[in-house]
Amino acid sequence: MKHIVKIITLLVAISAVWIGLLEMSVVPRSQTWLLPIYFIVSLGCYGLLMVGIGLMHFPTCPQEAVLLQQDIVEAKDFLKQRGVDVNSE
Amino acid sequence: MEDVRPEGGAGDKYSLIVPTYNERLNIALIVYLVFKHLRDVDFEIIIVDDGSPDGTQDIVKQLQQVYGDDRILLRARPRKLGLGTAYRHGLKHASGNFVVIMDADLSHHPKYLPSFIKKQQETGASIVTGTRYVKGGGVHGWNLMRKLTSRGANVLAQTFLWPGVSDLTGSFRLYRKSVLEDLINSCVSKGYVFQMEMIVRASRKGYHIEEVPITFVDRVFGSSKLGGSEIVEYLKGLAYLLVTT
């Protein structure tokens, strides 16, 4: 099944529940009407929250840059001895 | 725990495919580091050079003198023909039963190769993919904008595609050769959306995928770019994957 079909199925299921709620009037209609908006807003909030959390905990590795520079020096030395032309352009 | 040798399973051979374009210095450094970190492993490095004008191929020939032209294979192409076809081209010449794909710009450090191999041997996975977004992984050299774009792209993909892996656009990966052949024939995207398509299709096909943490130090020599057109390409890729996988 294509992925978009899965997502549409999910949306249809949610809509069905929503229409059910509207019809049965368990909650006052005026509030049920607003549920899709709540849904979209909370989806947006979830997205922003995840991006925010991701940014806060963005894994960085400054020490790796230092280690890489050491590796580069080591590699250049070795290759120069072996006659490989590693002079920077 | 089973007894697993950390490096070099019996009879396994690894073909490293490295596409290059103007990576004269970087390719030499990469080759040195690969030989340094993969001591007891049977491997070959296949360099697919797209007619670099900076003399990348001359350097590769010098490296062949040092390391042997059975370990370093130069499979050049006349001009820039794109990443996806570079892998396909390299794959034709690969003699290993596993293939590693990595970038030539040193953002993928060869020191992680043993952990890819070890992970594959421990789990029997068909694909081991490097991820920057878990403990032990990380990125260096990105500004806030780049991080924001990356996180946004990741949240979008995780929300809509449910790919089952934490880092979709990373391209440091180890594949079982037959699996890569299968995937590469079903992928049509270009650029780095190609990397995303590969891993999403692999996940949909039910291949066993494992992850290992890697660190990513942004280009040391040369510059990397991420502009508006990349973002548009990404969104198009996302939509494409939504309707085709």
Coordinates of C-alpha atoms in Angstrom, one line a residue:
Chain A
M1 CA 0.0 0.0 0.0
K2 CA 1.4 3.4 -0.9
H3 CA 2.2 5.5 2.0
I4 CA -0.1 8.3 1.1
V5 CA -3.0 5.8 1.2
K6 CA -2.1 4.9 4.8
I7 CA -2.1 8.6 5.8
I8 CA -5.4 9.2 4.0
T9 CA -6.9 6.2 5.7
L10 CA -5.8 7.6 9.0
L11 CA -7.4 10.9 8.2
V12 CA -10.6 9.3 7.0
A13 CA -10.8 7.3 10.3
I14 CA -10.3 10.5 12.3
S15 CA -13.0 12.3 10.2
A16 CA -15.4 9.4 10.8
V17 CA -14.9 9.7 14.6
W18 CA -15.5 13.4 14.3
I19 CA -18.7 13.0 12.2
G20 CA -19.8 10.4 14.8
L21 CA -19.3 12.9 17.5
L22 CA -21.2 15.6 15.6
E23 CA -24.1 13.2 15.0
M24 CA -24.4 11.9 18.5
S25 CA -23.9 15.2 20.1
V26 CA -22.1 13.8 23.1
V27 CA -20.2 17.0 23.3
P28 CA -22.0 20.3 22.4
R29 CA -22.0 20.8 18.6
S30 CA -20.5 24.2 18.8
Q31 CA -17.4 22.6 20.3
T32 CA -17.3 19.6 18.1
W33 CA -17.1 21.9 15.1
L34 CA -13.9 23.3 16.3
L35 CA -12.1 19.9 16.8
P36 CA -10.5 19.8 13.3
I37 CA -9.0 23.2 14.0
Y38 CA -7.7 22.0 17.4
F39 CA -6.3 19.0 15.5
I40 CA -4.4 21.0 13.0
V41 CA -3.1 23.5 15.6
S42 CA -1.9 20.6 17.8
L43 CA -0.2 19.0 14.8
G44 CA 1.6 22.3 14.1
C45 CA 2.5 22.6 17.8
Y46 CA 3.9 19.1 17.8
G47 CA 6.0 19.9 14.7
L48 CA 7.4 23.1 16.2
L49 CA 8.0 21.4 19.5
M50 CA 9.9 18.6 17.9
V51 CA 12.0 21.0 15.8
G52 CA 12.7 23.0 19.0
I53 CA 13.7 20.0 21.0
G54 CA 15.8 18.8 18.1
L55 CA 17.6 22.2 18.0
M56 CA 18.2 22.3 21.7
H57 CA 19.7 18.8 21.7
F58 CA 21.4 19.1 18.4
P59 CA 24.4 16.8 18.8
T60 CA 27.6 18.7 17.9
C61 CA 31.2 17.5 17.9
P62 CA 33.8 20.3 17.9
Q63 CA 36.4 17.8 19.1
E64 CA 36.0 15.8 15.9
A65 CA 37.1 18.8 13.8
V66 CA 40.3 19.0 15.9
L67 CA 40.9 15.2 15.5
L68 CA 40.3 15.5 11.8
Q69 CA 42.9 18.2 11.4
Q70 CA 45.4 15.9 13.2
D71 CA 44.5 13.1 10.9
I72 CA 45.0 15.4 7.9
V73 CA 48.5 16.4 9.0
E74 CA 49.4 12.7 9.6
A75 CA 48.0 11.7 6.2
K76 CA 49.9 14.4 4.4
D77 CA 53.2 13.5 6.1
F78 CA 52.8 9.9 5.2
L79 CA 51.7 10.5 1.6
K80 CA 54.5 13.1 1.0
Q81 CA 57.1 10.5 2.0
R82 CA 55.6 8.1 -0.5
G83 CA 55.8 10.6 -3.3
V84 CA 52.1 11.5 -3.6
D85 CA 51.6 15.2 -4.5
V86 CA 49.4 16.4 -1.6
N87 CA 50.2 20.1 -1.7
S88 CA 47.1 22.2 -1.4
E89 CA 46.1 23.9 -4.6
Chain B
M1 CA 26.9 -12.7 23.3
E2 CA 28.2 -14.6 20.4
D3 CA 31.8 -14.3 19.6
V4 CA 32.0 -11.8 16.8
R5 CA 35.3 -10.7 15.3
P6 CA 35.3 -7.0 15.2
E7 CA 36.8 -6.8 11.7
G8 CA 36.9 -8.8 8.6
G9 CA 34.4 -11.7 8.6
A10 CA 35.6 -14.8 6.8
G11 CA 35.3 -14.4 3.1
D12 CA 33.6 -11.0 3.2
K13 CA 34.9 -8.4 0.9
Y14 CA 34.0 -4.7 1.0
S15 CA 33.9 -2.4 -2.0
L16 CA 34.1 1.2 -1.1
I17 CA 32.5 3.4 -3.8
V18 CA 33.7 7.0 -3.6
P19 CA 32.3 9.4 -6.2
T20 CA 34.6 12.4 -6.8
Y21 CA 34.6 15.7 -8.5
N22 CA 37.6 18.0 -7.8
E23 CA 38.6 16.2 -4.6
R24 CA 42.3 16.1 -5.4
L25 CA 43.5 16.5 -1.8
N26 CA 40.6 14.9 -0.1
I27 CA 40.7 11.7 -2.0
A28 CA 44.4 11.2 -1.0
L29 CA 43.5 11.8 2.7
I30 CA 40.5 9.5 2.5
V31 CA 42.5 6.6 1.0
Y32 CA 45.2 7.0 3.7
L33 CA 42.6 7.0 6.4
V34 CA 40.8 4.0 5.0
F35 CA 44.0 1.9 4.9
K36 CA 44.8 3.1 8.4
H37 CA 41.5 2.0 9.9
L38 CA 40.7 -1.1 7.9
R39 CA 43.8 -3.2 8.6
D40 CA 42.6 -6.8 8.6
V41 CA 39.8 -6.4 6.2
D42 CA 39.6 -7.4 2.6
F43 CA 38.5 -4.3 0.7
E44 CA 38.9 -2.3 -2.4
I45 CA 38.3 1.4 -3.1
I46 CA 36.5 2.3 -6.3
I47 CA 36.9 5.9 -7.2
V48 CA 34.3 7.2 -9.7
D49 CA 35.7 10.4 -10.9
D50 CA 33.6 12.6 -13.2
G51 CA 36.4 14.1 -15.2
S52 CA 37.7 16.5 -12.5
P53 CA 39.8 19.3 -14.1
D54 CA 41.9 19.6 -10.9
G55 CA 43.9 16.5 -11.4
T56 CA 42.1 14.2 -9.1
Q57 CA 42.8 11.3 -11.4
D58 CA 46.5 12.0 -11.4
I59 CA 46.5 11.8 -7.6
V60 CA 44.6 8.5 -7.7
K61 CA 47.2 7.1 -10.1
Q62 CA 49.9 8.1 -7.6
L63 CA 47.9 6.5 -4.8
Q64 CA 47.7 3.3 -6.9
Q65 CA 51.5 3.3 -7.0
V66 CA 51.6 3.4 -3.2
Y67 CA 48.8 1.0 -2.3
G68 CA 48.4 -1.1 -5.4
D69 CA 46.0 -0.9 -8.3
D70 CA 44.1 -4.0 -7.1
R71 CA 43.1 -2.1 -4.0
I72 CA 42.4 1.3 -5.5
L73 CA 40.4 1.2 -8.7
L74 CA 39.9 4.3 -10.8
R75 CA 36.7 4.1 -12.8
A76 CA 36.5 7.5 -14.3
R77 CA 33.7 8.9 -16.4
P78 CA 34.2 11.7 -19.0
R79 CA 32.1 14.4 -17.3
K80 CA 29.7 15.2 -14.5
L81 CA 26.9 12.7 -14.7
G82 CA 25.3 12.7 -11.3
L83 CA 25.5 10.9 -8.1
G84 CA 23.0 8.1 -8.7
T85 CA 24.6 7.0 -11.9
A86 CA 28.1 7.3 -10.2
Y87 CA 27.0 4.6 -7.7
R88 CA 25.6 2.5 -10.5
H89 CA 28.8 2.8 -12.4
G90 CA 31.0 2.0 -9.4
L91 CA 28.8 -1.0 -8.5
K92 CA 29.4 -2.6 -11.9
H93 CA 33.1 -2.8 -11.0
A94 CA 32.6 -3.9 -7.4
S95 CA 33.9 -7.3 -6.6
G96 CA 33.0 -7.4 -2.9
N97 CA 29.8 -8.9 -1.4
F98 CA 29.3 -5.7 0.6
V99 CA 29.4 -2.2 -0.7
V100 CA 30.1 1.0 1.3
I101 CA 29.1 4.3 -0.1
M102 CA 30.8 7.4 1.2
D103 CA 31.4 11.0 0.3
A104 CA 34.9 12.1 -0.7
D105 CA 34.9 15.4 1.1
L106 CA 36.0 14.1 4.5
S107 CA 32.7 14.7 6.1
H108 CA 32.5 10.9 6.3
H109 CA 35.5 9.8 8.4
P110 CA 36.8 6.3 7.5
K111 CA 37.4 5.6 11.2
Y112 CA 33.7 4.6 11.4
L113 CA 34.1 1.9 8.9
P114 CA 35.0 -0.8 11.5
S115 CA 31.8 0.0 13.4
F116 CA 29.7 -0.4 10.2
I117 CA 31.3 -3.8 9.6
K118 CA 31.0 -4.9 13.2
K119 CA 27.3 -3.9 13.3
Q120 CA 26.6 -5.8 10.1
Q121 CA 28.3 -8.9 11.5
E122 CA 26.5 -8.7 14.8
T123 CA 23.0 -8.2 13.4
G124 CA 23.2 -9.7 9.9
A125 CA 21.7 -6.5 8.6
S126 CA 21.4 -5.9 4.8
I127 CA 22.0 -2.1 5.3
V128 CA 23.9 -0.3 8.0
T129 CA 23.4 3.4 7.8
G130 CA 25.3 6.1 9.6
T131 CA 23.3 8.5 11.7
R132 CA 24.2 11.9 13.1
Y133 CA 21.2 12.3 15.3
V134 CA 21.8 9.7 18.1
K135 CA 24.1 9.5 21.1
G136 CA 27.7 9.3 19.9
G137 CA 26.9 11.0 16.6
G138 CA 27.0 14.7 15.8
V139 CA 27.6 17.5 13.4
H140 CA 30.3 20.2 13.3
G141 CA 30.4 23.3 11.3
W142 CA 26.7 24.1 10.8
N143 CA 25.2 27.4 11.6
L144 CA 21.8 27.8 13.2
M145 CA 20.0 28.1 9.9
R146 CA 21.5 24.9 8.7
K147 CA 20.6 23.1 11.9
L148 CA 17.1 24.5 11.8
T149 CA 16.6 23.3 8.2
S150 CA 18.0 19.9 9.0
R151 CA 15.7 19.5 12.1
G152 CA 12.7 20.8 10.2
A153 CA 13.3 18.4 7.3
N154 CA 13.8 15.5 9.7
V155 CA 10.6 16.2 11.6
L156 CA 8.6 16.5 8.3
A157 CA 10.0 13.2 7.1
Q158 CA 9.5 11.4 10.4
T159 CA 5.9 12.7 10.6
F160 CA 4.8 11.9 7.1
L161 CA 7.0 9.0 5.9
W162 CA 7.6 6.9 9.0
P163 CA 10.9 5.7 7.6
G164 CA 12.1 3.7 10.5
V165 CA 15.6 5.4 10.5
S166 CA 16.7 8.5 12.3
D167 CA 18.9 10.1 9.6
L168 CA 17.4 10.0 6.1
T169 CA 19.7 12.2 4.1
G170 CA 23.0 10.9 5.5
S171 CA 24.8 9.0 2.8
F172 CA 27.5 7.1 4.7
R173 CA 26.1 3.5 4.4
L174 CA 27.0 -0.1 4.0
Y175 CA 24.9 -2.3 1.8
R176 CA 24.8 -6.0 1.0
K177 CA 25.7 -5.8 -2.7
S178 CA 22.6 -7.6 -4.0
V179 CA 20.4 -5.2 -1.9
L180 CA 22.1 -2.1 -3.3
E181 CA 21.7 -3.5 -6.8
D182 CA 18.0 -4.0 -6.2
L183 CA 17.5 -0.5 -4.6
I184 CA 19.5 1.4 -7.1
N185 CA 17.4 0.1 -9.9
S186 CA 14.2 1.2 -8.3
C187 CA 15.4 4.7 -7.4
V188 CA 15.0 7.6 -9.8
S189 CA 15.7 10.8 -7.7
K190 CA 18.8 12.9 -8.0
G191 CA 21.1 14.6 -5.6
Y192 CA 20.6 14.0 -1.9
V193 CA 16.9 13.2 -2.3
F194 CA 18.4 10.0 -3.9
Q195 CA 19.9 9.0 -0.5
M196 CA 16.5 9.5 1.1
E197 CA 14.7 7.5 -1.6
M198 CA 17.2 4.7 -1.2
I199 CA 16.6 4.3 2.5
V200 CA 12.8 4.8 2.4
R201 CA 12.5 2.2 -0.3
A202 CA 14.7 -0.2 1.6
S203 CA 12.6 0.2 4.6
R204 CA 9.4 -0.4 2.6
K205 CA 10.9 -3.5 1.0
G206 CA 11.4 -4.9 4.4
Y207 CA 15.2 -5.0 4.4
H208 CA 16.9 -5.3 7.7
I209 CA 18.4 -1.8 8.5
E210 CA 20.7 -1.0 11.4
E211 CA 22.2 2.3 12.4
V212 CA 25.5 3.3 13.8
P213 CA 26.4 6.8 15.1
I214 CA 28.7 8.9 13.0
T215 CA 30.0 12.4 13.3
F216 CA 29.9 14.8 10.4
V217 CA 32.4 17.5 10.1
D218 CA 31.3 19.8 7.3
R219 CA 33.6 20.2 4.3
V220 CA 37.2 21.1 5.3
F221 CA 38.4 22.0 1.9
G222 CA 35.9 23.5 -0.5
S223 CA 32.5 24.8 0.5
S224 CA 29.1 23.2 0.9
K225 CA 25.9 24.8 -0.1
L226 CA 22.3 24.6 1.1
G227 CA 20.0 27.1 -0.6
G228 CA 16.4 27.6 -1.3
S229 CA 16.5 25.3 -4.3
E230 CA 17.7 22.5 -2.1
I231 CA 14.7 23.0 0.2
V232 CA 12.3 22.9 -2.8
E233 CA 14.1 19.8 -4.1
Y234 CA 13.6 18.2 -0.6
L235 CA 9.9 19.0 -0.4
K236 CA 9.4 17.6 -4.0
G237 CA 11.3 14.5 -3.0
L238 CA 9.1 14.1 0.1
A239 CA 5.9 14.4 -1.9
Y240 CA 7.3 12.0 -4.5
L241 CA 8.1 9.4 -1.8
L242 CA 4.7 9.9 -0.2
V243 CA 2.9 8.9 -3.4
T244 CA 5.3 6.2 -4.7
T245 CA 6.3 4.2 -1.7

